[in-house]
PDB file of C-alpha atoms in Angstrom:
ATOM      1  CA  MET M  18      15.107  51.908  24.627  1.00 79.00           C
ATOM      2  CA  HIS M  19      15.745  48.362  23.541  1.00 87.00           C
ATOM      3  CA  LEU M  20      18.678  46.147  22.657  1.00 91.00           C
ATOM      4  CA  LYS M  21      18.977  46.128  18.862  1.00 94.00           C
ATOM      5  CA  ASN M  22      22.172  44.181  18.231  1.00 96.00           C
ATOM      6  CA  LEU M  23      24.507  42.014  20.282  1.00 97.00           C
ATOM      7  CA  GLU M  24      28.000  40.814  19.398  1.00 98.00           C
ATOM      8  CA  ILE M  25      29.873  38.429  21.680  1.00 98.00           C
ATOM      9  CA  ARG M  26      33.428  37.171  21.178  1.00 98.00           C
ATOM     10  CA  ASN M  27      35.546  34.881  23.354  1.00 97.00           C
ATOM     11  CA  PHE M  28      33.024  34.690  26.187  1.00 97.00           C
ATOM     12  CA  ARG M  29      32.790  31.272  27.838  1.00 95.00           C
ATOM     13  CA  ALA M  30      31.875  28.725  25.120  1.00 93.00           C
ATOM     14  CA  ILE M  31      30.927  31.417  22.582  1.00 96.00           C
ATOM     15  CA  THR M  32      33.740  32.007  20.125  1.00 96.00           C
ATOM     16  CA  GLU M  33      31.806  34.511  18.037  1.00 97.00           C
ATOM     17  CA  LEU M  34      28.106  35.347  17.910  1.00 97.00           C
ATOM     18  CA  THR M  35      26.103  38.189  16.386  1.00 97.00           C
ATOM     19  CA  ILE M  36      22.391  38.564  17.060  1.00 96.00           C
ATOM     20  CA  ASP M  37      20.051  41.147  15.536  1.00 96.00           C
ATOM     21  CA  LEU M  38      17.039  41.682  17.768  1.00 94.00           C
ATOM     22  CA  THR M  39      13.641  43.079  16.836  1.00 90.00           C
ATOM     23  CA  ASN M  40      11.157  45.247  18.714  1.00 86.00           C
ATOM     24  CA  GLY M  41       9.009  43.230  21.075  1.00 86.00           C
ATOM     25  CA  ALA M  42       9.799  39.778  22.388  1.00 91.00           C
ATOM     26  CA  ASN M  43      12.857  37.872  21.209  1.00 93.00           C
ATOM     27  CA  LEU M  44      13.270  34.229  22.173  1.00 94.00           C
ATOM     28  CA  LEU M  45      16.456  32.285  22.746  1.00 94.00           C
ATOM     29  CA  VAL M  46      15.652  28.682  21.918  1.00 95.00           C
ATOM     30  CA  GLY M  47      17.958  25.686  21.816  1.00 94.00           C
ATOM     31  CA  PRO M  48      18.908  22.440  23.486  1.00 96.00           C
ATOM     32  CA  ASN M  49      20.661  22.228  26.842  1.00 96.00           C
ATOM     33  CA  ALA M  50      24.226  23.585  26.800  1.00 92.00           C
ATOM     34  CA  ALA M  51      23.647  25.509  23.557  1.00 93.00           C
ATOM     35  CA  GLY M  52      24.642  28.867  25.109  1.00 94.00           C
ATOM     36  CA  LYS M  53      21.302  30.506  25.909  1.00 96.00           C
ATOM     37  CA  THR M  54      22.299  31.397  29.471  1.00 96.00           C
ATOM     38  CA  THR M  55      25.766  32.435  28.290  1.00 97.00           C
ATOM     39  CA  VAL M  56      24.193  35.057  26.013  1.00 97.00           C
ATOM     40  CA  LEU M  57      22.258  36.470  28.963  1.00 96.00           C
ATOM     41  CA  GLU M  58      25.383  36.408  31.157  1.00 97.00           C
ATOM     42  CA  ALA M  59      27.307  38.366  28.517  1.00 97.00           C
ATOM     43  CA  ILE M  60      24.611  41.047  28.498  1.00 95.00           C
ATOM     44  CA  ARG M  61      24.645  41.088  32.305  1.00 95.00           C
ATOM     45  CA  LEU M  62      28.436  41.437  32.350  1.00 95.00           C
ATOM     46  CA  ALA M  63      28.390  44.436  30.011  1.00 94.00           C
ATOM     47  CA  LYS M  64      25.540  46.118  31.863  1.00 93.00           C
ATOM     48  CA  GLY M  65      26.803  45.393  35.371  1.00 93.00           C
ATOM     49  CA  VAL M  66      30.361  46.557  34.771  1.00 91.00           C
ATOM     50  CA  LEU M  67      29.735  49.523  32.467  1.00 91.00           C
ATOM     51  CA  VAL M  68      26.500  50.956  33.902  1.00 90.00           C
ATOM     52  CA  PRO M  69      25.953  49.579  37.410  1.00 92.00           C
ATOM     53  CA  ARG M  70      22.788  50.735  39.147  1.00 93.00           C
ATOM     54  CA  THR M  71      23.970  49.862  42.639  1.00 93.00           C
ATOM     55  CA  GLN M  72      27.268  50.474  44.376  1.00 91.00           C
ATOM     56  CA  ASN M  73      28.402  46.828  44.347  1.00 91.00           C
ATOM     57  CA  GLU M  74      26.730  45.587  41.150  1.00 94.00           C
ATOM     58  CA  ALA M  75      29.965  45.216  39.159  1.00 92.00           C
ATOM     59  CA  ARG M  76      31.599  43.251  41.966  1.00 91.00           C
ATOM     60  CA  GLN M  77      28.506  41.040  42.357  1.00 92.00           C
ATOM     61  CA  VAL M  78      28.374  40.259  38.633  1.00 94.00           C
ATOM     62  CA  LEU M  79      32.073  39.376  38.532  1.00 93.00           C
ATOM     63  CA  ALA M  80      31.731  37.194  41.645  1.00 92.00           C
ATOM     64  CA  ASN M  81      28.662  35.404  40.246  1.00 94.00           C
ATOM     65  CA  LEU M  82      30.505  34.666  36.996  1.00 94.00           C
ATOM     66  CA  GLY M  83      33.470  33.273  38.933  1.00 93.00           C
ATOM     67  CA  VAL M  84      35.871  35.994  37.818  1.00 94.00           C
ATOM     68  CA  MET M  85      36.607  37.219  41.316  1.00 91.00           C
ATOM     69  CA  SER M  86      36.177  35.913  44.812  1.00 85.00           C
ATOM     70  CA  PRO M  87      34.148  38.094  47.174  1.00 78.00           C
ATOM     71  CA  ASN M  88      36.855  37.457  49.783  1.00 82.00           C
ATOM     72  CA  LEU M  89      39.811  38.261  47.478  1.00 80.00           C
ATOM     73  CA  PRO M  90      38.562  40.862  44.975  1.00 72.00           C
ATOM     74  CA  GLN M  91      42.110  41.755  43.950  1.00 81.00           C
ATOM     75  CA  GLN M  92      42.574  38.296  42.365  1.00 87.00           C
ATOM     76  CA  ILE M  93      40.982  38.078  38.923  1.00 89.00           C
ATOM     77  CA  ASN M  94      40.366  34.723  37.207  1.00 92.00           C
ATOM     78  CA  TYR M  95      40.050  35.808  33.564  1.00 92.00           C
ATOM     79  CA  GLY M  96      39.957  32.172  32.466  1.00 93.00           C
ATOM     80  CA  ALA M  97      36.591  31.729  34.175  1.00 94.00           C
ATOM     81  CA  ILE M  98      34.874  33.630  31.359  1.00 95.00           C
ATOM     82  CA  ALA M  99      37.338  33.681  28.442  1.00 96.00           C
ATOM     83  CA  SER M 100      37.309  30.917  25.843  1.00 92.00           C
ATOM     84  CA  ASP M 101      40.896  31.806  24.961  1.00 95.00           C
ATOM     85  CA  LYS M 102      42.913  33.534  27.710  1.00 93.00           C
ATOM     86  CA  ASP M 103      45.166  35.162  25.096  1.00 95.00           C
ATOM     87  CA  LYS M 104      42.297  37.047  23.414  1.00 96.00           C
ATOM     88  CA  PRO M 105      40.092  39.819  24.755  1.00 96.00           C
ATOM     89  CA  ILE M 106      36.455  39.297  25.621  1.00 96.00           C
ATOM     90  CA  THR M 107      34.119  41.458  23.560  1.00 96.00           C
ATOM     91  CA  VAL M 108      30.498  42.149  24.384  1.00 97.00           C
ATOM     92  CA  PHE M 109      29.190  44.845  22.050  1.00 96.00           C
ATOM     93  CA  CYS M 110      25.602  46.025  22.521  1.00 94.00           C
ATOM     94  CA  THR M 111      23.702  48.419  20.290  1.00 93.00           C
ATOM     95  CA  PHE M 112      20.655  50.101  21.824  1.00 89.00           C
ATOM     96  CA  GLU M 113      17.935  51.961  19.989  1.00 88.00           C
ATOM     97  CA  LEU M 114      16.050  54.840  21.530  1.00 85.00           C
ATOM     98  CA  SER M 115      12.480  55.488  20.462  1.00 78.00           C
ATOM     99  CA  THR M 116       9.768  57.967  21.298  1.00 69.00           C
ATOM    100  CA  GLU M 117       7.346  55.159  22.198  1.00 69.00           C
TER     101      GLU M 117
END
């Protein structure tokens, strides 16, 4: 299984981004502060919250992104990851299964 397509909207400094990925290695290349790490954080957010592999993975991801404090998990800071607080964050991933 591999990530085939990624769409990100309103996540940190990314207003809107669509990436089509190919089989094999895909490189994210750009100058400092171009959003390379932000793309990886968006993937981590979607994976950690929707399909956590450990009991506390979702909480750890949200704490690492600055959305919630480990000491006060009931307080959510949506503005820590949203470009525009009035719009939803969208991270849409398309995966492709293969027999290989």
